[in-house]
Each structure stands twice: as structure tokens, then as C-alpha cells.
Phi, psi and omega in degrees: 000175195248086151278138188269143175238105204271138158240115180237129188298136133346148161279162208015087158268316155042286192295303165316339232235302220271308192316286206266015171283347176253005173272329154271351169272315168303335175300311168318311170300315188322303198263333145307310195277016144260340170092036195227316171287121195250333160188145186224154160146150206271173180240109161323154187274343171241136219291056176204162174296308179274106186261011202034205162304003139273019157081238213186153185237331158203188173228152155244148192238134178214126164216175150243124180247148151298020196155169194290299176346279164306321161290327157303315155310328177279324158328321189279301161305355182300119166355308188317306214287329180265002166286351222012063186270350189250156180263342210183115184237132138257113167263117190251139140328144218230080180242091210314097173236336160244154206083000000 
């Protein structure tokens, strides 16, 4: 099944975000070369793709896991999270109808 793992960022995470970002992008690469990852990426703090240095405000992730569980767990090793770049992870089911 597909679930989202909704995140919202610490204030000025920035720094925190550029340290541990290339260790979340192979958990992520991981899970594309399984064919489990359907979109990832963070939501800028400001209404533009490049928000410079104001940073990012969470990220979201929709993949697939065997479970509400497994995804969590895996939501729980995320880098971010042990970097505390994140306040706060929801992980929800997920259920897909468009596209």
C-alpha cells in the first residue's frame, strides 16, 4: 500500500537540511531502484522553487510499504529526523486515484 510521510521542519533548518541531505537522498535512491517510491520533495518556505536561504518548511514523501508500521519505521531513520531537522513526521495511508 502507498503512504504519506507528511514533515514539517524546525525553524531555520537550512543547515541542518544541507548536512544530512545526501544520506536522505540514498535512503530515497533506495526506494526508487525498488520501484516504491512515487514523489519526494521538500516545500519551500517561500512561494518559489529556490527559497534560498529561507529554507524549507517540510517535505513529503509518498512511497510504498508493507505497512502502516513499515513505513513508519522507516519515516523514523529518516536522516532529517535524526539530524532534527524535522518537528514533527505524520505518516498516513495513502490512496492513490490521479494520475
Amino acid at each position: 500500500m502507498l503512504y504519506a510521510i507528511i514533515s514539517e521542519d524546525v525553524q531555520n533548518s537550512l543547515p541542518k537540511r544541507q548536512t544530512a541531505r545526501p544520506a536522505h537522498l540514498t535512503r530515497l535512491e533506495q526506494l526508487m531502484t525498488q520501484g516504491r517510491l512515487i514523489v519526494a520533495g521538500p516545500h519551500p518556505a517561500l512561494d518559489t522553487e529556490d527559497p534560498g536561504e529561507a529554507g524549507f518548511s517540510g517535505s513529503l514523501i509518498i512511497a510504498e510499504f508493507a505497512s502502516l508500521e513499515a513505513a513508519q519505521e522507516w519515516a523514523n531513520a529518516d536522516p532529517y529526523v535524526q539530524a532534527g531537522v524535522y518537528r514533527k513526521v505524520t505518516v498516513k495511508p495513502f490512496k492513490k486515484v490521479y494520475p
